[in-house]
GROMACS .gro file of C-alpha atoms in nm:
model
  186
    1MET     CA    1   5.782  -4.382   8.278
    2LEU     CA    2   5.998  -4.096   8.221
    3SER     CA    3   6.264  -4.314   8.095
    4ALA     CA    4   6.023  -4.465   7.847
    5ILE     CA    5   5.932  -4.119   7.715
    6LEU     CA    6   6.297  -4.024   7.685
    7THR     CA    7   6.379  -4.335   7.494
    8ALA     CA    8   6.086  -4.275   7.262
    9VAL     CA    9   6.202  -3.919   7.197
   10ALA     CA   10   6.557  -4.034   7.135
   11GLU     CA   11   6.436  -4.288   6.887
   12THR     CA   12   6.229  -4.025   6.702
   13GLU     CA   13   6.524  -3.793   6.674
   14ALA     CA   14   6.733  -4.058   6.524
   15ALA     CA   15   6.472  -4.170   6.261
   16PRO     CA   16   6.404  -3.923   5.977
   17ASN     CA   17   6.050  -3.800   5.907
   18PRO     CA   18   5.935  -3.932   5.565
   19LEU     CA   19   5.709  -3.632   5.509
   20LEU     CA   20   5.982  -3.369   5.547
   21PRO     CA   21   6.255  -3.370   5.284
   22GLU     CA   22   6.618  -3.312   5.366
   23PRO     CA   23   6.741  -2.951   5.378
   24TYR     CA   24   6.969  -2.994   5.075
   25ASP     CA   25   6.666  -3.115   4.870
   26ILE     CA   26   6.470  -2.807   4.970
   27ILE     CA   27   6.760  -2.573   4.874
   28TRP     CA   28   6.822  -2.737   4.532
   29SER     CA   29   6.448  -2.745   4.462
   30ALA     CA   30   6.425  -2.373   4.549
   31VAL     CA   31   6.719  -2.292   4.316
   32CYS     CA   32   6.558  -2.490   4.030
   33PHE     CA   33   6.222  -2.326   4.098
   34ALA     CA   34   6.386  -1.979   4.091
   35ILE     CA   35   6.562  -2.053   3.758
   36ILE     CA   36   6.239  -2.187   3.599
   37LEU     CA   37   6.047  -1.889   3.737
   38PHE     CA   38   6.303  -1.647   3.594
   39VAL     CA   39   6.294  -1.813   3.248
   40PHE     CA   40   5.912  -1.821   3.259
   41TRP     CA   41   5.902  -1.457   3.368
   42ARG     CA   42   6.146  -1.337   3.097
   43LYS     CA   43   6.059  -1.555   2.799
   44PHE     CA   44   5.720  -1.716   2.823
   45LEU     CA   45   5.518  -1.454   3.010
   46PRO     CA   46   5.585  -1.165   2.760
   47SER     CA   47   5.473  -1.377   2.464
   48VAL     CA   48   5.159  -1.482   2.652
   49LYS     CA   49   5.101  -1.117   2.742
   50LYS     CA   50   5.143  -1.015   2.374
   51THR     CA   51   4.896  -1.281   2.266
   52LEU     CA   52   4.646  -1.171   2.529
   53ASP     CA   53   4.692  -0.804   2.432
   54ALA     CA   54   4.637  -0.890   2.063
   55ARG     CA   55   4.323  -1.083   2.149
   56SER     CA   56   4.203  -0.797   2.367
   57GLU     CA   57   4.264  -0.546   2.087
   58ALA     CA   58   4.088  -0.772   1.838
   59ILE     CA   59   3.791  -0.808   2.069
   60GLU     CA   60   3.780  -0.432   2.132
   61GLY     CA   61   3.810  -0.367   1.757
   62GLY     CA   62   3.531  -0.616   1.693
   63ILE     CA   63   3.318  -0.447   1.956
   64LYS     CA   64   3.384  -0.106   1.799
   65LYS     CA   65   3.304  -0.243   1.455
   66ALA     CA   66   2.986  -0.398   1.592
   67GLU     CA   67   2.889  -0.068   1.756
   68ILE     CA   68   2.957   0.118   1.430
   69ALA     CA   69   2.758  -0.140   1.234
   70GLN     CA   70   2.477  -0.119   1.488
   71ALA     CA   71   2.475   0.262   1.462
   72GLU     CA   72   2.469   0.238   1.080
   73ALA     CA   73   2.187  -0.017   1.098
   74ALA     CA   74   1.993   0.211   1.331
   75ALA     CA   75   2.048   0.503   1.093
   76ALA     CA   76   1.942   0.289   0.796
   77LEU     CA   77   1.634   0.173   0.989
   78SER     CA   78   1.547   0.531   1.074
   79GLN     CA   79   1.594   0.633   0.710
   80TYR     CA   80   1.384   0.336   0.598
   81LYS     CA   81   1.107   0.430   0.841
   82ASP     CA   82   1.117   0.789   0.717
   83GLN     CA   83   1.099   0.674   0.355
   84LEU     CA   84   0.819   0.433   0.442
   85ALA     CA   85   0.622   0.709   0.614
   86GLU     CA   86   0.689   0.937   0.318
   87GLY     CA   87   0.576   0.664   0.077
   88ARG     CA   88   0.259   0.606   0.277
   89ALA     CA   89   0.183   0.977   0.280
   90GLU     CA   90   0.242   0.995  -0.095
   91ALA     CA   91   0.024   0.687  -0.152
   92ALA     CA   92  -0.254   0.845   0.055
   93LYS     CA   93  -0.218   1.164  -0.146
   94ILE     CA   94  -0.235   0.969  -0.473
   95ARG     CA   95  -0.541   0.776  -0.350
   96ASP     CA   96  -0.715   1.101  -0.253
   97GLN     CA   97  -0.627   1.254  -0.590
   98ALA     CA   98  -0.754   0.941  -0.768
   99ARG     CA   99  -1.079   0.956  -0.572
  100ALA     CA  100  -1.120   1.323  -0.657
  101ASP     CA  101  -1.042   1.253  -1.023
  102GLY     CA  102  -1.284   0.959  -1.020
  103THR     CA  103  -1.558   1.174  -0.870
  104LYS     CA  104  -1.487   1.444  -1.127
  105ILE     CA  105  -1.495   1.194  -1.414
  106ILE     CA  106  -1.820   1.043  -1.288
  107ALA     CA  107  -1.973   1.391  -1.261
  108GLU     CA  108  -1.858   1.474  -1.615
  109LEU     CA  109  -1.994   1.145  -1.748
  110ARG     CA  110  -2.327   1.204  -1.575
  111GLU     CA  111  -2.340   1.553  -1.718
  112GLN     CA  112  -2.258   1.421  -2.066
  113ALA     CA  113  -2.520   1.148  -2.025
  114ALA     CA  114  -2.778   1.405  -1.919
  115VAL     CA  115  -2.690   1.626  -2.217
  116GLU     CA  116  -2.703   1.325  -2.451
  117ALA     CA  117  -3.035   1.212  -2.302
  118ALA     CA  118  -3.176   1.563  -2.345
  119ARG     CA  119  -3.050   1.573  -2.706
  120ILE     CA  120  -3.200   1.231  -2.779
  121THR     CA  121  -3.528   1.333  -2.616
  122THR     CA  122  -3.536   1.657  -2.817
  123ASN     CA  123  -3.459   1.471  -3.138
  124ALA     CA  124  -3.725   1.210  -3.059
  125GLN     CA  125  -3.980   1.479  -2.985
  126ALA     CA  126  -3.892   1.660  -3.304
  127THR     CA  127  -3.917   1.335  -3.500
  128ILE     CA  128  -4.249   1.253  -3.336
  129GLU     CA  129  -4.379   1.603  -3.409
  130ALA     CA  130  -4.264   1.579  -3.773
  131GLU     CA  131  -4.427   1.239  -3.811
  132ARG     CA  132  -4.741   1.370  -3.643
  133GLN     CA  133  -4.751   1.666  -3.882
  134GLY     CA  134  -4.691   1.433  -4.177
  135ALA     CA  135  -4.969   1.204  -4.055
  136LEU     CA  136  -5.202   1.501  -4.012
  137ILE     CA  137  -5.129   1.624  -4.362
  138SER     CA  138  -5.174   1.275  -4.501
  139LEU     CA  139  -5.496   1.228  -4.307
  140ARG     CA  140  -5.624   1.565  -4.419
  141ALA     CA  141  -5.567   1.474  -4.780
  142GLU     CA  142  -5.731   1.135  -4.740
  143VAL     CA  143  -6.014   1.269  -4.530
  144GLY     CA  144  -6.056   1.549  -4.785
  145SER     CA  145  -6.077   1.309  -5.077
  146LEU     CA  146  -6.313   1.081  -4.883
  147ALA     CA  147  -6.524   1.377  -4.781
  148ILE     CA  148  -6.545   1.495  -5.140
  149ASP     CA  149  -6.645   1.148  -5.254
  150LEU     CA  150  -6.906   1.125  -4.982
  151ALA     CA  151  -7.028   1.475  -5.042
  152SER     CA  152  -7.055   1.398  -5.413
  153GLY     CA  153  -7.262   1.094  -5.332
  154VAL     CA  154  -7.482   1.283  -5.086
  155ILE     CA  155  -7.528   1.593  -5.301
  156GLY     CA  156  -7.550   1.400  -5.615
  157GLN     CA  157  -7.320   1.641  -5.792
  158SER     CA  158  -6.968   1.596  -5.893
  159LEU     CA  159  -6.733   1.815  -5.699
  160SER     CA  160  -6.460   1.811  -5.948
  161ASP     CA  161  -6.374   2.177  -5.899
  162ASP     CA  162  -6.059   2.175  -5.684
  163LYS     CA  163  -6.114   2.514  -5.536
  164ARG     CA  164  -6.459   2.444  -5.430
  165ALA     CA  165  -6.366   2.100  -5.301
  166SER     CA  166  -6.070   2.228  -5.106
  167THR     CA  167  -6.280   2.501  -4.943
  168LEU     CA  168  -6.539   2.245  -4.845
  169VAL     CA  169  -6.274   2.008  -4.701
  170ASP     CA  170  -6.108   2.290  -4.502
  171GLN     CA  171  -6.442   2.391  -4.352
  172PHE     CA  172  -6.519   2.029  -4.263
  173LEU     CA  173  -6.181   1.981  -4.094
  174ALA     CA  174  -6.210   2.309  -3.908
  175GLU     CA  175  -6.547   2.198  -3.773
  176LEU     CA  176  -6.394   1.865  -3.663
  177GLU     CA  177  -6.113   2.040  -3.482
  178THR     CA  178  -6.349   2.278  -3.301
  179ASP     CA  179  -6.567   1.981  -3.200
  180ASP     CA  180  -6.259   1.795  -3.066
  181LYS     CA  181  -6.145   2.102  -2.872
  182ALA     CA  182  -6.493   2.153  -2.731
  183LYS     CA  183  -6.507   1.789  -2.620
  184ALA     CA  184  -6.158   1.807  -2.467
  185GLY     CA  185  -6.250   2.127  -2.279
  186LYS     CA  186  -6.551   1.959  -2.111
   0.00000   0.00000   0.00000
């Protein structure tokens, strides 16, 4: 059995392993890899680094611009809120002033209406009193002439004397007024 193992080992040493390349392939592949790595390191990597740096700066600049814009927007919002609060306060002040003015105007109009109503009432009372006085005078004259006509018929004499007739009428009317006052007093 030992001889079988030795023959198997001898056969394996003589046959190359398909998974392991030859040493000269490994050396030439390493040299090519080193040259490609050097070219990549010197030429390609700096340009990629520049591009990445430019993108990074652009992103940072965009972030700064966004932060500045956000700060400006916050300031504008704060200013807008202040102006809105100021406008609301001014509107409330104007509403209060308008209410006060409205109340004042209503009070003035009521006062004017009361004065006008009092003036109209006074004028109406004066007119009524004047008409009443005119009616009394007219009635006195008519009652006087009727009384004279009646008295002439009753007495059988003509009372054509104005003085005498007027004295008689005045006495008659005075008696009527005293009778009316006496009846009203009861």
